[in-house]
Coordinates of C-alpha atoms in Angstrom, one line a residue:
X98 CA -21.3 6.4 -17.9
X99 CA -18.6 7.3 -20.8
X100 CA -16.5 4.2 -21.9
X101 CA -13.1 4.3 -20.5
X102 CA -10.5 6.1 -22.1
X103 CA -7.5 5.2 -24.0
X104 CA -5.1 8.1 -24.4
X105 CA -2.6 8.3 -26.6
X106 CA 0.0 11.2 -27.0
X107 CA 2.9 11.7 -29.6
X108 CA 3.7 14.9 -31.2
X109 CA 4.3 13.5 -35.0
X110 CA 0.9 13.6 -36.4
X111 CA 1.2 10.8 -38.7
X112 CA 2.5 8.4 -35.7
X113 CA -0.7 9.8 -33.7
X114 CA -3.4 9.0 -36.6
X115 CA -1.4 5.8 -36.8
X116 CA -1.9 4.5 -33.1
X117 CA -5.7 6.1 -32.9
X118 CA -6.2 4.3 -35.8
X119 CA -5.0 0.7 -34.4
X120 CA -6.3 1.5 -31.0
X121 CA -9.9 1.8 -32.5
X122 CA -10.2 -0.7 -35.0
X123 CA -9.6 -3.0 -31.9
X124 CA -10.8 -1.4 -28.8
X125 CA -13.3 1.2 -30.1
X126 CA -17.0 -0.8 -29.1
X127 CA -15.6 -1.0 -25.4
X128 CA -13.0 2.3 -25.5
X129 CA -13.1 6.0 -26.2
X130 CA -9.4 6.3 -28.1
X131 CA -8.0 10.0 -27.3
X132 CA -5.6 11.7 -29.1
X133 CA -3.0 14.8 -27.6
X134 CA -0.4 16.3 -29.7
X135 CA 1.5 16.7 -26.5
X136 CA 2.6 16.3 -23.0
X137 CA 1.1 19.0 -21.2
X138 CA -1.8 19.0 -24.1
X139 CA -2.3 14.9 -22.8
X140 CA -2.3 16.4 -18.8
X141 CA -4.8 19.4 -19.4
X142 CA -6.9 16.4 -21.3
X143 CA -6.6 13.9 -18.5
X144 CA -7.6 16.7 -15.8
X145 CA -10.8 17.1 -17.6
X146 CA -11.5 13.9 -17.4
X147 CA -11.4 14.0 -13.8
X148 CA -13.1 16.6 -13.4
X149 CA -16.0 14.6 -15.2
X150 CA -15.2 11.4 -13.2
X151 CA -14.3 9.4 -16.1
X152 CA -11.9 6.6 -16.1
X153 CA -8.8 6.2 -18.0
X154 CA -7.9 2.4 -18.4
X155 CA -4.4 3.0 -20.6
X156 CA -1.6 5.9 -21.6
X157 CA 0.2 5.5 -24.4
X158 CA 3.2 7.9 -24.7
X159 CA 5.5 8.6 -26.8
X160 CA 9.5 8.6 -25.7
X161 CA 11.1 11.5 -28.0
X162 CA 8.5 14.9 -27.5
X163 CA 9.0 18.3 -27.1
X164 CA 8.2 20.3 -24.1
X165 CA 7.7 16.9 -21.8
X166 CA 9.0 13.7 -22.5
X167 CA 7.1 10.6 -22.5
X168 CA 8.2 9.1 -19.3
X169 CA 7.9 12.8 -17.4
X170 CA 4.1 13.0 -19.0
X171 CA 3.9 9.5 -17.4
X172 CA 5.2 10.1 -14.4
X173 CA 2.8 13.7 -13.7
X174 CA -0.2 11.2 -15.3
X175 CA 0.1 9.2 -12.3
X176 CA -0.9 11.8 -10.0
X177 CA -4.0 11.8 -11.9
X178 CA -4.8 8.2 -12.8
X179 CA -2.6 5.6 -10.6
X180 CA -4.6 2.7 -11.8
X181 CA -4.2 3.5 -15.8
X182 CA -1.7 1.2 -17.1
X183 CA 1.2 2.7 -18.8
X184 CA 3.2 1.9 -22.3
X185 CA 5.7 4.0 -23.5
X186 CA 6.2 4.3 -27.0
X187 CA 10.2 4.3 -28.2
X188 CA 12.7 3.6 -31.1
X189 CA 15.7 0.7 -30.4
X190 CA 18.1 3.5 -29.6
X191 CA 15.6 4.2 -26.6
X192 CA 15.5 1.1 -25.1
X193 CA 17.5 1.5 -22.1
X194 CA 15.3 5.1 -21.4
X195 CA 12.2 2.7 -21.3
X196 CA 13.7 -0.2 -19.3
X197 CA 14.7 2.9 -16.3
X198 CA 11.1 3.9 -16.6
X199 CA 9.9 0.5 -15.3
X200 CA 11.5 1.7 -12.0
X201 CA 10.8 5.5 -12.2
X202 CA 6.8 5.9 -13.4
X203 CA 5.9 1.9 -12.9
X204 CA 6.0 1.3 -16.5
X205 CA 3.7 -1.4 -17.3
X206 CA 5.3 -1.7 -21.2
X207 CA 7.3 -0.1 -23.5
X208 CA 6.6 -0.7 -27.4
X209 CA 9.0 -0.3 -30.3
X210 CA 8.5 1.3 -33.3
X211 CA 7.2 0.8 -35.7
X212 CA 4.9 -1.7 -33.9
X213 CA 3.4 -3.7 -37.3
X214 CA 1.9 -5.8 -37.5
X215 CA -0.4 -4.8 -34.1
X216 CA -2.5 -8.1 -34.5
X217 CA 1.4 -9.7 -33.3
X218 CA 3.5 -6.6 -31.8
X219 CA 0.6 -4.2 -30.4
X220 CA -3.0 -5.9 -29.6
X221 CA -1.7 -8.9 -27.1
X222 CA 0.3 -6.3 -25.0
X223 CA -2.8 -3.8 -24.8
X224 CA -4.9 -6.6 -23.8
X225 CA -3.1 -8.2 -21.0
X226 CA -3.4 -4.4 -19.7
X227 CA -7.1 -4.3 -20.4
X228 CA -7.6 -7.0 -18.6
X229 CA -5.4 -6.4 -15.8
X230 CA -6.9 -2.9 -15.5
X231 CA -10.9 -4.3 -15.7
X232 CA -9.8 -6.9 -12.8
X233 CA -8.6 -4.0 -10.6
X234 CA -10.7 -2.5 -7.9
X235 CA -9.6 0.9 -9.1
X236 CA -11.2 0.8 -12.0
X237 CA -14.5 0.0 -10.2
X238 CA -14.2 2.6 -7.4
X239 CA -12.0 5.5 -9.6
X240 CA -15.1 8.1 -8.1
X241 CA -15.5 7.2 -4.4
X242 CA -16.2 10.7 -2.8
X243 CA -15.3 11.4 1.1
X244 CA -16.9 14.5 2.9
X245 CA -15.6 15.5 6.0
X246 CA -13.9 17.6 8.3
X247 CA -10.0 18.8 8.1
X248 CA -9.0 17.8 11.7
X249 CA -11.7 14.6 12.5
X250 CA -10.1 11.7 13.7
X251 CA -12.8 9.7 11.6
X252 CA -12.4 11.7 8.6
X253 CA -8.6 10.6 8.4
X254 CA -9.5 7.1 9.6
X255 CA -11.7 6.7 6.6
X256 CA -9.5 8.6 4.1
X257 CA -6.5 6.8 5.8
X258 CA -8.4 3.5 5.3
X259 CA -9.1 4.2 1.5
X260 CA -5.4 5.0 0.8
X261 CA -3.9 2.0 2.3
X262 CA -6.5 -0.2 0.3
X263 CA -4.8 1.9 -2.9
X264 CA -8.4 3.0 -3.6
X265 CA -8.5 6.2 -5.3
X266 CA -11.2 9.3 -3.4
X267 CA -11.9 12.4 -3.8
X268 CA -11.6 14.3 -0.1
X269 CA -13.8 17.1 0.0
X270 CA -14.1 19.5 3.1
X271 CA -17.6 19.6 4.3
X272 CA -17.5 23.7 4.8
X273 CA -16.4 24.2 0.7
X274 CA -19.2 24.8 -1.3
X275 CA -19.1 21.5 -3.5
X276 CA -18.9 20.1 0.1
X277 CA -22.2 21.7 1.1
X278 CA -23.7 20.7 -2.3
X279 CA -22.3 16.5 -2.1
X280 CA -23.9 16.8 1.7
X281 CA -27.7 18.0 0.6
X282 CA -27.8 15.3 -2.2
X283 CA -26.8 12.7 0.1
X284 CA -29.8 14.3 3.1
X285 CA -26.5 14.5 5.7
X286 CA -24.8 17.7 6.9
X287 CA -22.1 19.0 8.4
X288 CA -23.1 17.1 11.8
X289 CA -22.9 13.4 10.3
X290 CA -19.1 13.4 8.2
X291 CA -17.2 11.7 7.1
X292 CA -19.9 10.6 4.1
X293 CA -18.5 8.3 2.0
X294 CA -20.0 8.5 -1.4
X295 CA -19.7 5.7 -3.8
X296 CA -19.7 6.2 -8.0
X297 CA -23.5 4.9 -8.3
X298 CA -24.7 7.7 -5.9
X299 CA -25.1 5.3 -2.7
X300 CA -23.8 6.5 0.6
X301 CA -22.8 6.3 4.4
X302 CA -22.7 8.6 7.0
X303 CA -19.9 7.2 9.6
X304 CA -19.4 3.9 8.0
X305 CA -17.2 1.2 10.0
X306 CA -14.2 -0.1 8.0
X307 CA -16.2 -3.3 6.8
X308 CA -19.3 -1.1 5.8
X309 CA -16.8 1.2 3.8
X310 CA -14.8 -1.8 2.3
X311 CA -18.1 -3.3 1.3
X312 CA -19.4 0.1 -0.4
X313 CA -16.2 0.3 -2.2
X314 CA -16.4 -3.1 -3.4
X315 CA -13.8 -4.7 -1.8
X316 CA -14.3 -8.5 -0.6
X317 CA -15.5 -9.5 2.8
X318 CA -17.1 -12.3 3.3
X319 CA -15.2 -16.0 2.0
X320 CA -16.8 -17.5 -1.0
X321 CA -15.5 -21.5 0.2
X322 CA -16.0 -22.5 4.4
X323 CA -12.8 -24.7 3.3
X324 CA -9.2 -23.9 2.2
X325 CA -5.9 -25.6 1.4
X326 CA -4.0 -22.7 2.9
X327 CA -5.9 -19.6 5.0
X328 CA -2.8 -16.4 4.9
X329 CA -3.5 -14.4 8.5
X330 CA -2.5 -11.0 7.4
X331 CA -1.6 -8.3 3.8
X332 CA 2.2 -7.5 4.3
X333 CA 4.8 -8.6 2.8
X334 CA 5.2 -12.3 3.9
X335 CA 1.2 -12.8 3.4
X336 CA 1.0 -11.7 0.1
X337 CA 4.3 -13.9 -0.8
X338 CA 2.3 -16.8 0.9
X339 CA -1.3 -16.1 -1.0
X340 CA 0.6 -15.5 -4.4
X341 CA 3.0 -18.7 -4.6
X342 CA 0.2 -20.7 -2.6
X343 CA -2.5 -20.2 -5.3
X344 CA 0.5 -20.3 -8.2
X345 CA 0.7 -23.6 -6.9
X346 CA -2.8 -25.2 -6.9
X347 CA -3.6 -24.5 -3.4
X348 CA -7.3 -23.3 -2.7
X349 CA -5.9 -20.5 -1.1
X350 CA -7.7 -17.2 0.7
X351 CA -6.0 -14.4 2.6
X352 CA -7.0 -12.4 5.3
X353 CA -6.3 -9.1 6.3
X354 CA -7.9 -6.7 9.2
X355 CA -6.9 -3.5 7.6
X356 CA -5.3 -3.3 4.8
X357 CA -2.8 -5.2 2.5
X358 CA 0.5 -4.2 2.5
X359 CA 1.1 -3.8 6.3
X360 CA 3.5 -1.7 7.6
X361 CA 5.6 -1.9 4.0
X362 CA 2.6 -1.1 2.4
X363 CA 2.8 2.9 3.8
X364 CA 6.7 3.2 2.9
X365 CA 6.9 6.2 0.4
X366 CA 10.0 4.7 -1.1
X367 CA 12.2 1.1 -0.6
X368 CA 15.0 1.5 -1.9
X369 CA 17.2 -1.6 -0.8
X370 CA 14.8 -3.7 -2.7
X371 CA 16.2 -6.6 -5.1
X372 CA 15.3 -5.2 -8.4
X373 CA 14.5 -2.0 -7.9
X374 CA 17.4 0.3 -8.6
X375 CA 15.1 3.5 -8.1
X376 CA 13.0 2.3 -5.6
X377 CA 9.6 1.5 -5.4
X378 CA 7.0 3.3 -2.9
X379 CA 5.3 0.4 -0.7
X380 CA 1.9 1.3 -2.3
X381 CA 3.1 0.0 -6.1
X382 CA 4.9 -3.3 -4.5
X383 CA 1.4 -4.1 -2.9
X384 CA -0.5 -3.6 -5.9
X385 CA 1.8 -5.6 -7.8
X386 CA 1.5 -8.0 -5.1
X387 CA -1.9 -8.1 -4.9
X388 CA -2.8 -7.9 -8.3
X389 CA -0.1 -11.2 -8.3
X390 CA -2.5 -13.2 -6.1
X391 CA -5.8 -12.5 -7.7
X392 CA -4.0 -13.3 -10.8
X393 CA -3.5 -17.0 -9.4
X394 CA -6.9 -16.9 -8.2
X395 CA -6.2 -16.0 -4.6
X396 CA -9.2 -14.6 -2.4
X397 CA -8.4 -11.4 -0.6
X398 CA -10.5 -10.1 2.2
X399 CA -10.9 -7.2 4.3
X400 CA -11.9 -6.4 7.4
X401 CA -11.8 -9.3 8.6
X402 CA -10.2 -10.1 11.8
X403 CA -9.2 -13.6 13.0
X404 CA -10.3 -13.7 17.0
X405 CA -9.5 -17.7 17.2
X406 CA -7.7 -20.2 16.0
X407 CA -8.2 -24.3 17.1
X408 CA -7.7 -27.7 15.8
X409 CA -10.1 -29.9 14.8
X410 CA -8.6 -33.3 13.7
X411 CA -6.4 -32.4 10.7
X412 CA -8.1 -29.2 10.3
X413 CA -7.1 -25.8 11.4
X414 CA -10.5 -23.6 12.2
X415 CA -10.6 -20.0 12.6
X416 CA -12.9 -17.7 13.9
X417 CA -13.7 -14.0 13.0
X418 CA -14.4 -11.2 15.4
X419 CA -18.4 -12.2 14.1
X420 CA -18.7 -15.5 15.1
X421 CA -18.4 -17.2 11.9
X422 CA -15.2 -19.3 11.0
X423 CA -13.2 -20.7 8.0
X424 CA -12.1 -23.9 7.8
X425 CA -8.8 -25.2 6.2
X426 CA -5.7 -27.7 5.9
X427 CA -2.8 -25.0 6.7
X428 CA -2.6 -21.3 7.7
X429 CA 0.5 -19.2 7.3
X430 CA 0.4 -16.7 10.4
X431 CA 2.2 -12.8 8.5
X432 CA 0.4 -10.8 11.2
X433 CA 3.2 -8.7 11.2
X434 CA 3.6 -5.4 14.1
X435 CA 2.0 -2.9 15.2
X436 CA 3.6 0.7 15.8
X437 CA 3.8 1.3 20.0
X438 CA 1.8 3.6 21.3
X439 CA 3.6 6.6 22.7
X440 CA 2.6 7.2 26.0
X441 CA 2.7 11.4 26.7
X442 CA 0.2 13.4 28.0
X443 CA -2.2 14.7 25.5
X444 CA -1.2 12.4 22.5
X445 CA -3.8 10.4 22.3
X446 CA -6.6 12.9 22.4
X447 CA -5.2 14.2 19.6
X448 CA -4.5 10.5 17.7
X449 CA -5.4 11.4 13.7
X450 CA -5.7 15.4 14.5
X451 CA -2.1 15.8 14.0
X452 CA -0.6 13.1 16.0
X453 CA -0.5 10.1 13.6
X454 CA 1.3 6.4 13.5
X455 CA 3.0 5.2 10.6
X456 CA 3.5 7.1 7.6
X457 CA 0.3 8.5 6.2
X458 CA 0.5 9.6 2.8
X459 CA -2.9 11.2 3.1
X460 CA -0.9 13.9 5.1
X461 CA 2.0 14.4 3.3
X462 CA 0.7 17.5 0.7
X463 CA -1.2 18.9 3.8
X464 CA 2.1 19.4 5.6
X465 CA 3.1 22.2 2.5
X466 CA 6.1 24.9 4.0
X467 CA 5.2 23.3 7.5
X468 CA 7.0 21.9 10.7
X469 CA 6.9 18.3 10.9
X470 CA 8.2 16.1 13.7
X471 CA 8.7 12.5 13.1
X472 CA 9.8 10.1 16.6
X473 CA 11.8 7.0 15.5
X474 CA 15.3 6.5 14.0
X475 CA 14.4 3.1 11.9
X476 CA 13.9 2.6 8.2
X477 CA 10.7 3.4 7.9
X478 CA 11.0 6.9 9.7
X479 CA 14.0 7.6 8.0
X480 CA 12.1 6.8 4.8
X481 CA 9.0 8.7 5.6
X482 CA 11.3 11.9 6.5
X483 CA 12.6 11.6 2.9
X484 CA 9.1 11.9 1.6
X485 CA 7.9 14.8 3.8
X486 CA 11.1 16.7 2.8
X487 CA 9.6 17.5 -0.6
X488 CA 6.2 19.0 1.0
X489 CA 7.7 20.5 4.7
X490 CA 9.6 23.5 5.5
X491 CA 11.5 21.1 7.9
X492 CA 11.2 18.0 8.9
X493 CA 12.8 16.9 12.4
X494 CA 13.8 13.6 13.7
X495 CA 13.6 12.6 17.3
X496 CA 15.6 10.0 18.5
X497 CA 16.7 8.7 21.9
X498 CA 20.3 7.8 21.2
X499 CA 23.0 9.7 19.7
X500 CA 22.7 9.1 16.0
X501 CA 21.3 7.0 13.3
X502 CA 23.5 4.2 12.7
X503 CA 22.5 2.1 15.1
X504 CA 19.0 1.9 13.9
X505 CA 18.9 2.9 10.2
X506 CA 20.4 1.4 6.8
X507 CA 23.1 3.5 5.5
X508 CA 21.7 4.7 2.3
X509 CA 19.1 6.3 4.4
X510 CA 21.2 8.1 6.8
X511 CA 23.2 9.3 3.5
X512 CA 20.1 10.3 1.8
X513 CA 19.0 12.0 4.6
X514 CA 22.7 14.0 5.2
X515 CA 22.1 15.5 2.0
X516 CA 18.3 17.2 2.6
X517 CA 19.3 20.3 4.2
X518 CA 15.7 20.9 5.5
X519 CA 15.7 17.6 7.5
X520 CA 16.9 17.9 11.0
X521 CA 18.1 15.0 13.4
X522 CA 17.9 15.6 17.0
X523 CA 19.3 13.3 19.3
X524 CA 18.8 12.3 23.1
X525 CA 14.9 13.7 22.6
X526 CA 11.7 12.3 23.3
X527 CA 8.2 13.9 23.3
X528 CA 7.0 14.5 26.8
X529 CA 3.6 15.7 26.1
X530 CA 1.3 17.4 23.1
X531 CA -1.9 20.3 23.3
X532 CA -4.3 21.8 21.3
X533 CA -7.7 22.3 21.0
X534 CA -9.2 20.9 17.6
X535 CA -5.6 20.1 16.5
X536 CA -2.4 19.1 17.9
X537 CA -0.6 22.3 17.8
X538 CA 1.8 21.9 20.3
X539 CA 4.8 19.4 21.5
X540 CA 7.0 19.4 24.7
X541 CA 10.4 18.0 24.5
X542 CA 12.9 16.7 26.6
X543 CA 16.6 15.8 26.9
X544 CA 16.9 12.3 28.0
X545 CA 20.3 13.2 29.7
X546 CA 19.2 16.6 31.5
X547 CA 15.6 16.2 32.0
X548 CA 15.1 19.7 30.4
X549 CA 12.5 20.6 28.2
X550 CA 11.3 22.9 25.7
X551 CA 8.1 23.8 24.1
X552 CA 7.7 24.0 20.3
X553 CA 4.4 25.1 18.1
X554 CA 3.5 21.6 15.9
X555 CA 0.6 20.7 14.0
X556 CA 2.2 17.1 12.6
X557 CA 3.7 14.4 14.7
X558 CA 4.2 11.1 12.8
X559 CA 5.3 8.0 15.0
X560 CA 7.6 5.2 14.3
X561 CA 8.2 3.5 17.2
X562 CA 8.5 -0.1 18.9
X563 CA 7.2 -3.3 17.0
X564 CA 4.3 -5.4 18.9
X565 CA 2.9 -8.3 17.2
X566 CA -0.4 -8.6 17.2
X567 CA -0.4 -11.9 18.8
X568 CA -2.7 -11.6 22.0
X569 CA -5.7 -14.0 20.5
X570 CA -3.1 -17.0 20.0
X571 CA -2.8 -17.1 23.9
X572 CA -2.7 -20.7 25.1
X573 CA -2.7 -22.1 21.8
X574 CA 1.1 -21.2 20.2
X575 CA 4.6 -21.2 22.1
X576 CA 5.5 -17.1 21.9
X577 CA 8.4 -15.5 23.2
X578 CA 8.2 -13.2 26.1
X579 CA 7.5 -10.7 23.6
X580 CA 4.6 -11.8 22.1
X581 CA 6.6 -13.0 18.9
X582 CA 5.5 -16.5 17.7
X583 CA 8.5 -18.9 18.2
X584 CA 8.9 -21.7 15.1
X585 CA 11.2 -24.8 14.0
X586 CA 14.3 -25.3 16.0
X587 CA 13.9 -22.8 18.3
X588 CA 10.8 -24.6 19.4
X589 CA 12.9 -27.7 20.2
X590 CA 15.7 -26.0 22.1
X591 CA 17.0 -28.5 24.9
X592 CA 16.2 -31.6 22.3
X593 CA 12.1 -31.4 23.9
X594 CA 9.2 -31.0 21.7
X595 CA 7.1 -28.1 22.4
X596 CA 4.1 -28.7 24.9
X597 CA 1.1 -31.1 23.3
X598 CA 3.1 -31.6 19.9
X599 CA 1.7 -35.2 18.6
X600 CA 4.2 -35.7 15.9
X601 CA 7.4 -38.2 15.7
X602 CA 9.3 -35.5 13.9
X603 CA 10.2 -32.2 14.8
X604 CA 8.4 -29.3 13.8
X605 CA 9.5 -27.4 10.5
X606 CA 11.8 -24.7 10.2
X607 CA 8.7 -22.1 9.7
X608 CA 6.3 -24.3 11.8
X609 CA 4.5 -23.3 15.2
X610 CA 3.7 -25.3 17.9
X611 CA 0.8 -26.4 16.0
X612 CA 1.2 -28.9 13.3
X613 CA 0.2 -27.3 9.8
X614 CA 0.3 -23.8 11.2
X615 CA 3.3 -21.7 10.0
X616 CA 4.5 -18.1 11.2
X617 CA 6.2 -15.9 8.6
X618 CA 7.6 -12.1 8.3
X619 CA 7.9 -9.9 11.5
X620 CA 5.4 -11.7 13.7
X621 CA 7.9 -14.5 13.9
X622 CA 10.0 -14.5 17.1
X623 CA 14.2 -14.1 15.5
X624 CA 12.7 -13.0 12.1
X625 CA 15.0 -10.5 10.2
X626 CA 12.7 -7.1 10.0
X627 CA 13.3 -6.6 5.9
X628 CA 10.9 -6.7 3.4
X629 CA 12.8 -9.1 1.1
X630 CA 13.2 -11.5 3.7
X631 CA 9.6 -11.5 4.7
X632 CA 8.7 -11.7 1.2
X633 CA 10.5 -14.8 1.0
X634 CA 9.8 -16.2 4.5
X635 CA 5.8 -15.8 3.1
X636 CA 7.2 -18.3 -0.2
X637 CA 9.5 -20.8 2.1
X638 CA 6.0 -21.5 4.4
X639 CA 4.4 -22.3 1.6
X640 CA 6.8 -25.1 0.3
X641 CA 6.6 -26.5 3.9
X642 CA 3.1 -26.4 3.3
X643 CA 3.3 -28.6 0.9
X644 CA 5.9 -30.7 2.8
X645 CA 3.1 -31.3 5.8
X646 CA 0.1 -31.6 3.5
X647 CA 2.2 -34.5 1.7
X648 CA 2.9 -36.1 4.9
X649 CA -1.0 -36.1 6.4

């Protein structure tokens, strides 16, 4: 296997020698240093080095070129290599250009010129990158390879699976040629996809989410059976927990059934969050997030869910769907919700064969000059219509009421007025779906007549409801009738202590009915459904972790 690649691009020669120059005397027993003369010269460059699965660990571009600027090269480079860290190259009179392209292209630095001496101004910044990049799982699964089938439930579960872990794949369908030629190596065919085949040739036919997270090297299994703090769930609030839990000392391990990032985590763009002025697509806050809590020396698993939690003295002790259990003083319950299920005939034959929840953005370039239908008039459909508006022919909006602005921030429902090929139609619900293979066709209906209308669609995206996924904590938390896990004051409304509370004091603001065990984000009953505010329930739990650990 090639070293990884440093590319560097800037269209004054001397400059270009220059940065090649530094870049090897430091980097080049570890690094392959590329040079382009260019912008599109750097992308034709880094598309042959896909094509010969190599991996590019940092772009260096510069600002001021002809053709394509550096921030536009950065921003196309991304399609190619979302785990390369990027540094734009500027002058002082550039400065605020670079500072906007921490927003637009995830900028990980920009670097004035000229940047002498590099053992002070250049080599510390490209190594924090380095290493940051090494630590990633990207940079260890950049060539995972998935064969399957266009419309297979299980072929979108697995590519669905990969993209929400923010691992990059190659999707290849199993009746191309290079399909037929990936299937013989690995001794499958067309009868066993999805394959999933990992960069040192192994593979699986079929694999189950913790097979696949295990074959693309993410983390299972705990290394400790003991913990300060144990974070139930990957969104918002449980990253927040697991990064200012382990910034603070805590032996701290978070735990995640799917995916980090929850339902935040598949937003194509947020942009109502604090210091983001361009947005930032849920995908690059979770990376940041989770690259955050590794950083502090945070354990993240996957595909692990808790089944069972009891107490055992001052312990909390939790059990996996497996059996086995983790032990530990605290646990910060960010289980978040679950999308409801819409109930319509057909539907959910057809569930990931056209008829998907959430945002996927698997889908979204599959959906090119098509029809799309999304059902929900929150945020996050309003955001994910924004997204499929640069792929779709149009993209319509079913709602039950009569507009928007009960449901949806403003600056959505203004973005929204401006796309002319986005469509919002109100008093509708979908009364059934058909097909064969595929979904290819939806049934509408007026809530205030009862009349319908049949319409061809081969994309239904769902955004509806919010369940917690509470079920397993029956009989041993206070939830509302909902399901939602009730906390602090609420808990002693009336001036009585929740049922079998052993404590003199009251519980704390973020604490369940269980001593040491805190709820935070959108599994908590009266919880504001924002990312910020979960993000900063998840770092309030943990300083009343603190509180109750200081107390036992």
């Amino acid at each position: 296997m090639a070293n990884p690649v440093i590319l560097t691009i800037d269209d004054d020669p001397a400059v270009s020698r220059a940065v090649a120059r530094d870049m090897r005397r430091r980097y080049g027993d570890r690094y392959r240093v590329v040079r382009a003369a260019s912008g599109p010269s750097g992308l034709e460059t880094l598309r042959e080095l896909k094509l010969r699965g190599e991996q590019v660990a940092v772009l260096v571009a510069d600002y001021r070129m002809p053709e394509m600027t550096g921030i536009e090269f950065l921003e196309a480079a991304m399609d190619l290599f979302p785990a390369a860290r990027r540094v734009l190259l500027t002058a002082y009179a550039d400065t605020d250009a670079a500072i906007d392209a921490i927003n637009l292209v995830d900028l990980d630095h920009y670097l004035l010129k000229p940047w002498h001496p590099p053992e002070e101004k250049l080599y510390p910044v490209v190594d924090t990158l380095l290493d940051a990049w090494t630590a990633s799982p990207e940079a260890a699964s950049a060539e995972v390879r998935v064969v399957g089938h266009r419309w297979s439930a299980p072929s979108f579960a697995v590519r669905d699976f990969l993209a929400r872990n923010l691992v990059p794949f190659r999707w290849q369908l199993a009746d191309d040629p290079e399909g037929g030629r990936l299937l013989s190596a690995a001794g499958a065919t067309t009868d066993d996809v999805p394959v999933v085949i990992a960069p040192d040739g192994t593979h699986l036919a079929r694999p189950t989410e913790a097979e696949l997270a295990a074959l693309v090297g993410l983390r299972v299994a705990p290394t400790e059976d003991f913990y300060d703090l144990v974070v139930i769930g990957g969104g918002p609030a449980g990253l927040g927990a697991a990064v200012y839990g382990a910034s603070e000392g805590l032996r701290t391990v978070l735990v995640e059934r799917r995916a980090t990032g929850g339902q935040a985590g598949q937003s194509s763009r947020i942009e109502n969050y604090l210091g983001f002025p361009e947005g930032v697509s849920g995908a690059q806050l979770t990376d940041r997030a989770r690259r955050q809590a590794l950083k502090f020396g945070a354990e993240l698993l996957t595909t692990r869910e808790v089944t069972g939690l009891t107490a055992a003295g001052s312990a909390r002790v939790l059990t996996f769907g497996d059996g086995s259990t983790i032990t530990a003083h605290s646990v910060v319950l960010a289980t978040g919700v679950s999308y409801r299920v819409l109930d319509a005939p057909g539907l959910a034959e057809l569930t990931g064969r056209g008829v998907f929840y959430g945002s996927t953005a698997t889908e979204a370039p599959s959906c090119l000059d098509q029809e799309v239908y999304i059902v929900g008039g929150a945020n996050s459909a309003g955001q994910a219509a924004v997204h499929f508006s640069r792929y779709a022919k149009r993209v319509n909006i079913l709602i039950r009421g009569a507009d928007l602005t009960a449901s949806m921030s403003r600056y959505l429902i203004d973005q929204l007025d401006r796309l002319d090929q986005v469509v919002v139609h109100p008093h509708t619900v979908v009364a059934a779906g058909a097909g064969t293979d595929h979904l290819e066709r939806l049934t509408l209906a007026d809530t205030r007549t009862g009349e319908t209308r049949e319409v061809n669609a081969s994309w239904l995206f769902i955004f509806i409801g919010a369940q917690p996924r509470t079920e397993w904590l029956d009989g041993v938390l206070v939830r509302d009738e909902r399901g939602f896990v009730v906390t602090g004051p609420d808990l002693v409304a009336g001036g009585r202590k929740p049922p079998g509370w052993p404590l003199a004091r009251d519980p704390y603001h973020l604490e369940t009915s269980l001593p040491g065990v805190f709820a935070a984000g959108d599994v908590r009953a009266e919880s504001v459904k924002r990312v910020a505010s979960a993000v900063g329930e998840g770092a309030m739990a943990v300083s009343l972790v603190h509180r109750y650990l200081e107390s036992q």
